[in-house]
mmCIF file with all atom_site columns, N, CA and C in Angstrom:
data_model
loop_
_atom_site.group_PDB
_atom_site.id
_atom_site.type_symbol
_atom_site.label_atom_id
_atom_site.label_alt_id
_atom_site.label_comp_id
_atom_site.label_asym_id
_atom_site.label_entity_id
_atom_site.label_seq_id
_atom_site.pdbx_PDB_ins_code
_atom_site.Cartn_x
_atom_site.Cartn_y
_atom_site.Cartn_z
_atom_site.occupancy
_atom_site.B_iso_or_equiv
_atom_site.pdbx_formal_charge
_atom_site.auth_seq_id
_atom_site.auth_comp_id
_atom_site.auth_asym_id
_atom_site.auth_atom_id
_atom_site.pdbx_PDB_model_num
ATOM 1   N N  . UNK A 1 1  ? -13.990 -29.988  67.622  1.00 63.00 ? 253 UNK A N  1
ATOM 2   C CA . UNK A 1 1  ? -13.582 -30.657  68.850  1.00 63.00 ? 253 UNK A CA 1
ATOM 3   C C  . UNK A 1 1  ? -14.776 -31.332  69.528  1.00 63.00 ? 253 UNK A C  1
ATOM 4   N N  . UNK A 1 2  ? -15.618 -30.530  69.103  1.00 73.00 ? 254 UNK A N  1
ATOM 5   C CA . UNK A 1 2  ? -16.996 -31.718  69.965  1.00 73.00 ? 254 UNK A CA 1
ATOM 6   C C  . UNK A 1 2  ? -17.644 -32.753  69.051  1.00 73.00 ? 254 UNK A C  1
ATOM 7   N N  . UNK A 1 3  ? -17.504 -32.796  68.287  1.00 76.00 ? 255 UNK A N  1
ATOM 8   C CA . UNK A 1 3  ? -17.479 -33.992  67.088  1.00 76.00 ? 255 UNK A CA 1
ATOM 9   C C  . UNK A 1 3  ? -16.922 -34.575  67.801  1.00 76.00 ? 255 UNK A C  1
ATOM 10  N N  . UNK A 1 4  ? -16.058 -34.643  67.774  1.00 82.00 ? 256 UNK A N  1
ATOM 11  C CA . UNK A 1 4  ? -14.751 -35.937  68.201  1.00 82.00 ? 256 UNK A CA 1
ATOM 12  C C  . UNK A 1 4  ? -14.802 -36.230  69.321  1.00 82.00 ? 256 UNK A C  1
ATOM 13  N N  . UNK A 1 5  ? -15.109 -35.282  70.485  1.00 85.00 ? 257 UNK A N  1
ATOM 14  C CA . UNK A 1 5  ? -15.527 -36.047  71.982  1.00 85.00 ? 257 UNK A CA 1
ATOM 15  C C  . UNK A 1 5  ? -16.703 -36.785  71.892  1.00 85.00 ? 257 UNK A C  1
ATOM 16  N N  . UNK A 1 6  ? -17.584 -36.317  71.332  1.00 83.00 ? 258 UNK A N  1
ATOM 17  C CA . UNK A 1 6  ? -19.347 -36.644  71.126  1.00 83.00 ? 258 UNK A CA 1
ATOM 18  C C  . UNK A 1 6  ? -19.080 -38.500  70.490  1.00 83.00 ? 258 UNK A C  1
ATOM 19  N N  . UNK A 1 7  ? -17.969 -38.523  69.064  1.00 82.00 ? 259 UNK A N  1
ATOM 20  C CA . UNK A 1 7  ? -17.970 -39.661  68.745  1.00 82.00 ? 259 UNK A CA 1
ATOM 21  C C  . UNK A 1 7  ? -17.263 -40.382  69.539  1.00 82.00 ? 259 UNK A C  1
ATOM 22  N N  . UNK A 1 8  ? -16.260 -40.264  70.265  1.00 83.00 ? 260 UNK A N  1
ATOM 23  C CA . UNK A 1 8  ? -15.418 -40.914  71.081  1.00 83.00 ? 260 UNK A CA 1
ATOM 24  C C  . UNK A 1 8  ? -16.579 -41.645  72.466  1.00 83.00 ? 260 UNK A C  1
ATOM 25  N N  . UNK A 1 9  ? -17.091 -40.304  72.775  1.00 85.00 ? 261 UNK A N  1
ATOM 26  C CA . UNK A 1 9  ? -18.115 -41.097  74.007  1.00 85.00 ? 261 UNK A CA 1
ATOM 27  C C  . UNK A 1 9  ? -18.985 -41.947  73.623  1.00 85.00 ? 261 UNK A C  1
ATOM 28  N N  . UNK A 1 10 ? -19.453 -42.034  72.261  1.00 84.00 ? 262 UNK A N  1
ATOM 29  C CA . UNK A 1 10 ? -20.457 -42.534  71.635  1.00 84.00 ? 262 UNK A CA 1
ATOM 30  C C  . UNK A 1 10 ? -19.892 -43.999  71.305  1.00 84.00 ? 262 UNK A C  1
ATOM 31  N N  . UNK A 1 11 ? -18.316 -43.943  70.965  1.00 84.00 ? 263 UNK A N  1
ATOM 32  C CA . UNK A 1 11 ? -17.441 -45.149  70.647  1.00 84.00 ? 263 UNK A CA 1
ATOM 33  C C  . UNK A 1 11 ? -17.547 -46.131  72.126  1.00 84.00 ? 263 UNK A C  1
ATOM 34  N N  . UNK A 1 12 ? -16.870 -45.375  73.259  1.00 85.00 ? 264 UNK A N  1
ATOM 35  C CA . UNK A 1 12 ? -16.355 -46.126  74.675  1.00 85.00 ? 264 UNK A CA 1
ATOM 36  C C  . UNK A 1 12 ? -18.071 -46.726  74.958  1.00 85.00 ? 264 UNK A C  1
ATOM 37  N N  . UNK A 1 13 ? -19.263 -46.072  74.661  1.00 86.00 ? 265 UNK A N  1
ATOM 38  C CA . UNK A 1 13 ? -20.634 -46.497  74.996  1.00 86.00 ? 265 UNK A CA 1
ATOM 39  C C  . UNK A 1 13 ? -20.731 -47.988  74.248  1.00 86.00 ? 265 UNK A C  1
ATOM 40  N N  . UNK A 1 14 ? -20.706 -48.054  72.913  1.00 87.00 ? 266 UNK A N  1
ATOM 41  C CA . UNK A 1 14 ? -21.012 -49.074  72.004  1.00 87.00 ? 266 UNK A CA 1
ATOM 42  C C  . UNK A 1 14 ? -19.795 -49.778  72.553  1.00 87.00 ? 266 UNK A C  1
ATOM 43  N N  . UNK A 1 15 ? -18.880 -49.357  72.965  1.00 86.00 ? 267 UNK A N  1
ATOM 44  C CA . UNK A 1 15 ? -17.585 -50.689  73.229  1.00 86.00 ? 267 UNK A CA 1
ATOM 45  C C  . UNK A 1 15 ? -18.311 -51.710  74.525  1.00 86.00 ? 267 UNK A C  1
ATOM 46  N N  . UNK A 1 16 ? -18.565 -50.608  75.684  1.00 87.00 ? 268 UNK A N  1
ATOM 47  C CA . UNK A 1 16 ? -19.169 -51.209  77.176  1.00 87.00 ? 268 UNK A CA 1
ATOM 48  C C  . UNK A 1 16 ? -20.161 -52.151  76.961  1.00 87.00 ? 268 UNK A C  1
ATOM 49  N N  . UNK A 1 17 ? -21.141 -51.452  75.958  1.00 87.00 ? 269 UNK A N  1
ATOM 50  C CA . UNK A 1 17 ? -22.254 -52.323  75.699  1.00 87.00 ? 269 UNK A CA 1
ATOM 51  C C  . UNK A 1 17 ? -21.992 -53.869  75.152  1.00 87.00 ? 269 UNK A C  1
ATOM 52  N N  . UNK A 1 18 ? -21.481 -54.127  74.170  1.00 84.00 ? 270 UNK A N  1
ATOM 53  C CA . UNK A 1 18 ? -21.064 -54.535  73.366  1.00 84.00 ? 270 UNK A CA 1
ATOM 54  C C  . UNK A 1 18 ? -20.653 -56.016  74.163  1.00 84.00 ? 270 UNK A C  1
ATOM 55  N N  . UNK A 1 19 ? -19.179 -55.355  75.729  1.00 86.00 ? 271 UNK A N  1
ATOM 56  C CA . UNK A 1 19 ? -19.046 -56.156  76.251  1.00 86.00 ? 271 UNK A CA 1
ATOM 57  C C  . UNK A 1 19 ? -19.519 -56.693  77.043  1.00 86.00 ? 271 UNK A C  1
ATOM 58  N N  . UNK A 1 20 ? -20.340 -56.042  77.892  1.00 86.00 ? 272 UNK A N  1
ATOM 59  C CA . UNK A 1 20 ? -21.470 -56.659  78.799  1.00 86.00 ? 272 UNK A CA 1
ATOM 60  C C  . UNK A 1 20 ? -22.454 -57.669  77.961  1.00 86.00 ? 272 UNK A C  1
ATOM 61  N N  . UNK A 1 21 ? -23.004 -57.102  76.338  1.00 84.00 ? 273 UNK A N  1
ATOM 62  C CA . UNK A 1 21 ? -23.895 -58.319  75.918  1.00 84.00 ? 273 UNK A CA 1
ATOM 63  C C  . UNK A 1 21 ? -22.796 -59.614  76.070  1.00 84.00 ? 273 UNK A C  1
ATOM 64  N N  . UNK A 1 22 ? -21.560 -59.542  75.679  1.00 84.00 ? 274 UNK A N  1
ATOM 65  C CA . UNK A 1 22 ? -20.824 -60.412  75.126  1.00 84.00 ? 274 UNK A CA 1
ATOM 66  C C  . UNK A 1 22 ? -20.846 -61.428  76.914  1.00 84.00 ? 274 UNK A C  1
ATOM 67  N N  . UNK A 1 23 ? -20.765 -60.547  78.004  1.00 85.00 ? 275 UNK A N  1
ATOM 68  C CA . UNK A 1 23 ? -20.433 -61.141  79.366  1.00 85.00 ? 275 UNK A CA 1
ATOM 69  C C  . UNK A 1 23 ? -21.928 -61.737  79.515  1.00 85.00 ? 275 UNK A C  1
ATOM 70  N N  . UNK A 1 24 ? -22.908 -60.922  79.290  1.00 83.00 ? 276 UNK A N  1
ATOM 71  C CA . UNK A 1 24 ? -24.541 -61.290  79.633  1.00 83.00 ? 276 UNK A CA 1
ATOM 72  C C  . UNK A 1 24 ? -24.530 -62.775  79.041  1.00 83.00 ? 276 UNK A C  1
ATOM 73  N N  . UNK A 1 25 ? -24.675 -62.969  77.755  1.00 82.00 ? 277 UNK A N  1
ATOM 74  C CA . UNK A 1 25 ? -24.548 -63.718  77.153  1.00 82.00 ? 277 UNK A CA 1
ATOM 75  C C  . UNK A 1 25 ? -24.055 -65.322  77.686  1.00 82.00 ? 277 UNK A C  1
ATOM 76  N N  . UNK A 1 26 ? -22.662 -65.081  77.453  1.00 81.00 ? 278 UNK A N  1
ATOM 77  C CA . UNK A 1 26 ? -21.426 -66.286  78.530  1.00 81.00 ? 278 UNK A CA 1
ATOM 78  C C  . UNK A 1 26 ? -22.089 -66.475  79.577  1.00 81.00 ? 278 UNK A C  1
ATOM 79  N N  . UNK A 1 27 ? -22.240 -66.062  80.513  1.00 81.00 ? 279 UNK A N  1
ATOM 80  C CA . UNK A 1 27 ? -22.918 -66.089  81.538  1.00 81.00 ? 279 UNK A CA 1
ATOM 81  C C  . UNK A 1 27 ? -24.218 -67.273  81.568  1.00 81.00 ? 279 UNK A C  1
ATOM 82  N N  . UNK A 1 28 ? -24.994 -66.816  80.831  1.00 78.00 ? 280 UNK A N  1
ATOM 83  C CA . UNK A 1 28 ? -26.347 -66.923  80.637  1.00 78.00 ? 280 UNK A CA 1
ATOM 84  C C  . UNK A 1 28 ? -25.746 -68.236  80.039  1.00 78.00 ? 280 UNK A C  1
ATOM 85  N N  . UNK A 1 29 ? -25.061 -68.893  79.074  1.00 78.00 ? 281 UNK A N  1
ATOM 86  C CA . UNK A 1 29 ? -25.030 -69.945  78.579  1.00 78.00 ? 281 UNK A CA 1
ATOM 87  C C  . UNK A 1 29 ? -24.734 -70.598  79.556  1.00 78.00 ? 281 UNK A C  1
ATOM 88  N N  . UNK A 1 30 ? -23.292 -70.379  80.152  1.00 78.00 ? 282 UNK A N  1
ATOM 89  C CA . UNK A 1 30 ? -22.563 -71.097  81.070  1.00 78.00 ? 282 UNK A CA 1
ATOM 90  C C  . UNK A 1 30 ? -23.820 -71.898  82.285  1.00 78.00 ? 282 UNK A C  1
ATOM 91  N N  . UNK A 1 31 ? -24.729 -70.805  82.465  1.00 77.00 ? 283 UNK A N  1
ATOM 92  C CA . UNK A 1 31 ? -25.627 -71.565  83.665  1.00 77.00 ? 283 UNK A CA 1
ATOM 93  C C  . UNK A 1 31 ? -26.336 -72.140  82.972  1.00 77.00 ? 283 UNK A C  1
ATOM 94  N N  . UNK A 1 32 ? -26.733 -72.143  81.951  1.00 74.00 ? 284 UNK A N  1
ATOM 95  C CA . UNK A 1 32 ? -27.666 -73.708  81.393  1.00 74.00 ? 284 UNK A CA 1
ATOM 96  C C  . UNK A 1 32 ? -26.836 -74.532  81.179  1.00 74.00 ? 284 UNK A C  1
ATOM 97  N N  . UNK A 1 33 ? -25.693 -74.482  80.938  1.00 72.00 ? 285 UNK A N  1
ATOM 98  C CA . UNK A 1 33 ? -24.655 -75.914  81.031  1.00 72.00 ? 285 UNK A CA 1
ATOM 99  C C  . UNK A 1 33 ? -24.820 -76.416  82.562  1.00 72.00 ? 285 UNK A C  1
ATOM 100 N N  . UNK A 1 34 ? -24.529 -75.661  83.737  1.00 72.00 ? 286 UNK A N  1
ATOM 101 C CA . UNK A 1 34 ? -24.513 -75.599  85.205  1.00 72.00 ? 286 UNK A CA 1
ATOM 102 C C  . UNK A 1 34 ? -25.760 -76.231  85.910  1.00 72.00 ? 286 UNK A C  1
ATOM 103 N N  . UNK A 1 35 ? -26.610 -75.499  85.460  1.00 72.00 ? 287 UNK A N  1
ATOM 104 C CA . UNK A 1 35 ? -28.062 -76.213  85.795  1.00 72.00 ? 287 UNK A CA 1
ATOM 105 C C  . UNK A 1 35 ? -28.162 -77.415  85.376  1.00 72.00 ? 287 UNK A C  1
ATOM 106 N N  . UNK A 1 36 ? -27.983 -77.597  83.487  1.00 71.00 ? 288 UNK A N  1
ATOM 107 C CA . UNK A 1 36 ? -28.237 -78.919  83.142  1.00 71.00 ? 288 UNK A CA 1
ATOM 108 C C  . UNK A 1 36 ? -27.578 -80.042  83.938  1.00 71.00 ? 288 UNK A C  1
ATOM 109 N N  . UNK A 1 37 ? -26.571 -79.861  84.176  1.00 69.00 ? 289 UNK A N  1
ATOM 110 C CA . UNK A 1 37 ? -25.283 -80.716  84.728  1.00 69.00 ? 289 UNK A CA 1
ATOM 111 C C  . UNK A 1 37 ? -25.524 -81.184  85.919  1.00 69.00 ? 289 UNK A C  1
ATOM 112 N N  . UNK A 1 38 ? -26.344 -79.556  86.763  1.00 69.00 ? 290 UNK A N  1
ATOM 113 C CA . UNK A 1 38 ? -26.771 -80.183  88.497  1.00 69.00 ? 290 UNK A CA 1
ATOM 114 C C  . UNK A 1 38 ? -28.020 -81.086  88.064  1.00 69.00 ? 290 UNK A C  1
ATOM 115 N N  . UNK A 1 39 ? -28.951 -81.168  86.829  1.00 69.00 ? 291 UNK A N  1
ATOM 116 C CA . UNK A 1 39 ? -30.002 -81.814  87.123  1.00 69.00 ? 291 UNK A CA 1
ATOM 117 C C  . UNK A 1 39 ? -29.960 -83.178  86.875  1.00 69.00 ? 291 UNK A C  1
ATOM 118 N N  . UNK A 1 40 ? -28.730 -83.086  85.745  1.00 70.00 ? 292 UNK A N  1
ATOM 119 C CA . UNK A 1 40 ? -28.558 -84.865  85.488  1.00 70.00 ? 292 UNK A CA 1
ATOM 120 C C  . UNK A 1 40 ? -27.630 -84.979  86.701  1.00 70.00 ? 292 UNK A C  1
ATOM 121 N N  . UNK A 1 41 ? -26.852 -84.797  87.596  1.00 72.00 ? 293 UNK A N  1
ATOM 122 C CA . UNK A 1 41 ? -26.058 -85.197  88.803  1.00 72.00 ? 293 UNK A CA 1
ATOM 123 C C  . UNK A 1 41 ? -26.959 -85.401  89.674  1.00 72.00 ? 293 UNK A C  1
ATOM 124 N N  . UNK A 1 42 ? -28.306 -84.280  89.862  1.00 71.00 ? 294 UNK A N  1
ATOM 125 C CA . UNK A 1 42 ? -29.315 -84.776  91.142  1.00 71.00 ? 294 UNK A CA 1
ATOM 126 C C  . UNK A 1 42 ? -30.283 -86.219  90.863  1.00 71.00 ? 294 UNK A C  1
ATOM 127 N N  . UNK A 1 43 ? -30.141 -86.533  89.224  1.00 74.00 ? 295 UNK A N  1
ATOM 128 C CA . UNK A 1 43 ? -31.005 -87.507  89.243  1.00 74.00 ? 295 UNK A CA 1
ATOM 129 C C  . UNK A 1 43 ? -30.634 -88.673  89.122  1.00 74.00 ? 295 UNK A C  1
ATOM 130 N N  . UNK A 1 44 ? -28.671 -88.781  88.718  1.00 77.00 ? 296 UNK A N  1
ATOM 131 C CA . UNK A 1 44 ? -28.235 -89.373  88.973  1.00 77.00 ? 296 UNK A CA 1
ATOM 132 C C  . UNK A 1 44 ? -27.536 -89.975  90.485  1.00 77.00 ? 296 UNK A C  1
ATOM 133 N N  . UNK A 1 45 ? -27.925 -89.142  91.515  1.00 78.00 ? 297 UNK A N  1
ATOM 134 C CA . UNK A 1 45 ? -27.715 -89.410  92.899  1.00 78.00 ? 297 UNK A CA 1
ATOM 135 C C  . UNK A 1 45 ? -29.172 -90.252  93.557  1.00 78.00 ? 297 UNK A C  1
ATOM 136 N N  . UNK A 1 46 ? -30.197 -89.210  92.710  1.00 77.00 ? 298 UNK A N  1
ATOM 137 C CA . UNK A 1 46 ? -31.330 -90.320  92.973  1.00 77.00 ? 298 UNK A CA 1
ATOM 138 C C  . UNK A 1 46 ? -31.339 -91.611  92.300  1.00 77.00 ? 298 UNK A C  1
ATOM 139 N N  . UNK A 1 47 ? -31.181 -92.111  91.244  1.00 79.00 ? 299 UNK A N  1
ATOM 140 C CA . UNK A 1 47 ? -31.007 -92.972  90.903  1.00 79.00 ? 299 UNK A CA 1
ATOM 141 C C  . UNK A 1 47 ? -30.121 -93.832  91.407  1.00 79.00 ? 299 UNK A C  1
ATOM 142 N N  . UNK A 1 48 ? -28.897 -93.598  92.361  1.00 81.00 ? 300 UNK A N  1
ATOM 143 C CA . UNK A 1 48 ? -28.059 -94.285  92.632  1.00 81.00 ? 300 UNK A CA 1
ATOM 144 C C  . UNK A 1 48 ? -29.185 -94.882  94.217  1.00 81.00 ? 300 UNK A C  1
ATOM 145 N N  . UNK A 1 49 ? -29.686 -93.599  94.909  1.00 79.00 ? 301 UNK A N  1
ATOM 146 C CA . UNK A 1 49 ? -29.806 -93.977  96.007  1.00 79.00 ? 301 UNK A CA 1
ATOM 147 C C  . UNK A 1 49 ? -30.989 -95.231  96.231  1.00 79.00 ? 301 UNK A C  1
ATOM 148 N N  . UNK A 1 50 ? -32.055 -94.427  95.063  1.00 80.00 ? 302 UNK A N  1
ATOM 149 C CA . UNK A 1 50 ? -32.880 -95.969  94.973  1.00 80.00 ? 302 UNK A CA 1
ATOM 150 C C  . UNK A 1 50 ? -32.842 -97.313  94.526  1.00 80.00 ? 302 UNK A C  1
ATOM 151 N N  . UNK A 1 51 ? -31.535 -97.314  93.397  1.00 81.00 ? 303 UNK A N  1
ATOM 152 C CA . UNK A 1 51 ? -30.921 -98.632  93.687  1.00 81.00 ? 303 UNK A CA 1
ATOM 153 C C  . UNK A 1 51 ? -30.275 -99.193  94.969  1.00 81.00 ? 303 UNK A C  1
ATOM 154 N N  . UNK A 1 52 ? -29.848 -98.396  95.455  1.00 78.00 ? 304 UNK A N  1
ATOM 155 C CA . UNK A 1 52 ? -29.227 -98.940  96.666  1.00 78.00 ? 304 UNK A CA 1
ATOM 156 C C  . UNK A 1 52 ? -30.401 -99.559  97.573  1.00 78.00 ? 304 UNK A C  1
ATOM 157 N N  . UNK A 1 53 ? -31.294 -98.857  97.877  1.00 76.00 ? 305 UNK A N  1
ATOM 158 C CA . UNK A 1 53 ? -32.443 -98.649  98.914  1.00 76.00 ? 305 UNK A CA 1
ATOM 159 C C  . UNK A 1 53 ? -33.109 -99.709  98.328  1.00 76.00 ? 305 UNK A C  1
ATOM 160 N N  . UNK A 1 54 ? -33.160 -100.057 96.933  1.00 78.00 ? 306 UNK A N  1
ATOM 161 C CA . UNK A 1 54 ? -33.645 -101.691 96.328  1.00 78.00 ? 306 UNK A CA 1
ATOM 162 C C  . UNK A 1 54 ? -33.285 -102.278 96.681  1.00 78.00 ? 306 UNK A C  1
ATOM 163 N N  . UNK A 1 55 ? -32.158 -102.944 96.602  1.00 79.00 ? 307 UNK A N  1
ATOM 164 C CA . UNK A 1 55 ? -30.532 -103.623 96.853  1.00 79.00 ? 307 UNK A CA 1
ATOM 165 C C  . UNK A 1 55 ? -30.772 -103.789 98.242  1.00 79.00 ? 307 UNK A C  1
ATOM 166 N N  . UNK A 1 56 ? -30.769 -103.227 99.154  1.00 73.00 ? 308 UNK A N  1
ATOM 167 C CA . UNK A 1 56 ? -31.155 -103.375 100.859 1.00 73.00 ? 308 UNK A CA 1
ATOM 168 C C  . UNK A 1 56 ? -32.329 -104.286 100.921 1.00 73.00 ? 308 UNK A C  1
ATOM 169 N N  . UNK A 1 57 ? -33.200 -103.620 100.296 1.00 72.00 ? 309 UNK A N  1
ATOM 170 C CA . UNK A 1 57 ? -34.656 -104.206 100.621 1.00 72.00 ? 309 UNK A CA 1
ATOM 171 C C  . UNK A 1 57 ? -34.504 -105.745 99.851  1.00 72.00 ? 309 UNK A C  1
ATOM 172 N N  . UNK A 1 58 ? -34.076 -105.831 99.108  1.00 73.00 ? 310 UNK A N  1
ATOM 173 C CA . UNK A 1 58 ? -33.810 -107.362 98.724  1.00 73.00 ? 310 UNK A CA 1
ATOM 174 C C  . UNK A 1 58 ? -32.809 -108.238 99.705  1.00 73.00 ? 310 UNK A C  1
ATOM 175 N N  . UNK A 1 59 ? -31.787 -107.816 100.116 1.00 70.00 ? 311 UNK A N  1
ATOM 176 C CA . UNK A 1 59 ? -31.131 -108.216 100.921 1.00 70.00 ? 311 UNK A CA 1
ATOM 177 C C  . UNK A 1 59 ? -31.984 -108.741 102.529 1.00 70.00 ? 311 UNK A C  1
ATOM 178 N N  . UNK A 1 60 ? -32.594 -107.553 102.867 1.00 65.00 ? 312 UNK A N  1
ATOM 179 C CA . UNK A 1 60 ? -33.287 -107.697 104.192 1.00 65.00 ? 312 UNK A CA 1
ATOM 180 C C  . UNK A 1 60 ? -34.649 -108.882 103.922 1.00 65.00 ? 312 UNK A C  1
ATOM 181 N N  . UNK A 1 61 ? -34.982 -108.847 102.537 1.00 62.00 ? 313 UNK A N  1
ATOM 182 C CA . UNK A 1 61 ? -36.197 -109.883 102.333 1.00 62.00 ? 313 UNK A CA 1
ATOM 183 C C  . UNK A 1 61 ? -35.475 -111.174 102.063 1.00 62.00 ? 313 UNK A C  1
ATOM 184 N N  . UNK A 1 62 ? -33.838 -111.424 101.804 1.00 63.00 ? 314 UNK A N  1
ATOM 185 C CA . UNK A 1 62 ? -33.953 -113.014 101.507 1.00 63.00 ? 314 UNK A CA 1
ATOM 186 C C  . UNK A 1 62 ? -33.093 -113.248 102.927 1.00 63.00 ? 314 UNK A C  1
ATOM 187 N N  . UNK A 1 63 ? -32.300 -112.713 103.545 1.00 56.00 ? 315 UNK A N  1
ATOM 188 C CA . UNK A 1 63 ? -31.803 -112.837 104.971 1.00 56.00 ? 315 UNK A CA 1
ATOM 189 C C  . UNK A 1 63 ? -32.748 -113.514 105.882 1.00 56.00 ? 315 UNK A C  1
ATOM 190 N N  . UNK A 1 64 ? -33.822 -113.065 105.942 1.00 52.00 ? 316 UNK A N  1
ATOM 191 C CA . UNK A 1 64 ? -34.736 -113.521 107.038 1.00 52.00 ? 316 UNK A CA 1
ATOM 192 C C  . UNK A 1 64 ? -35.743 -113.441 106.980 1.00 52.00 ? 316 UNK A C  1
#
């Protein structure tokens, strides 16, 4: 009988583990997709804004 509890606890251990690497893991990928994604969106907001802020400054230099 303690065989069998001993392997059973030893089973539910390797199961928990097992799923947490599996969650650690996902996780851990998912935010380098997340990050990557905010860094091309932040540099694509910069990029938008300094075209714009070009775009003005040309405007304000042939206006007057």
């Amino acid at each position: 009988m303690k065989r069998n509890k001993l392997k059973i606890i030893f089973r539910i251990i390797e199961l928990v583990l097992g799923i947490l690497i599996i969650i650690a893991t996902s996780v851990l990928y998912f935010m380098d997709i997340i990050s990557g994604g905010a860094s091309g969106v932040i540099s694509a907001v910069g990029m938008g804004i300094f075209i714009h802020a070009n775009n003005l400054s040309k405007k304000d230099n042939t206006t007057e």
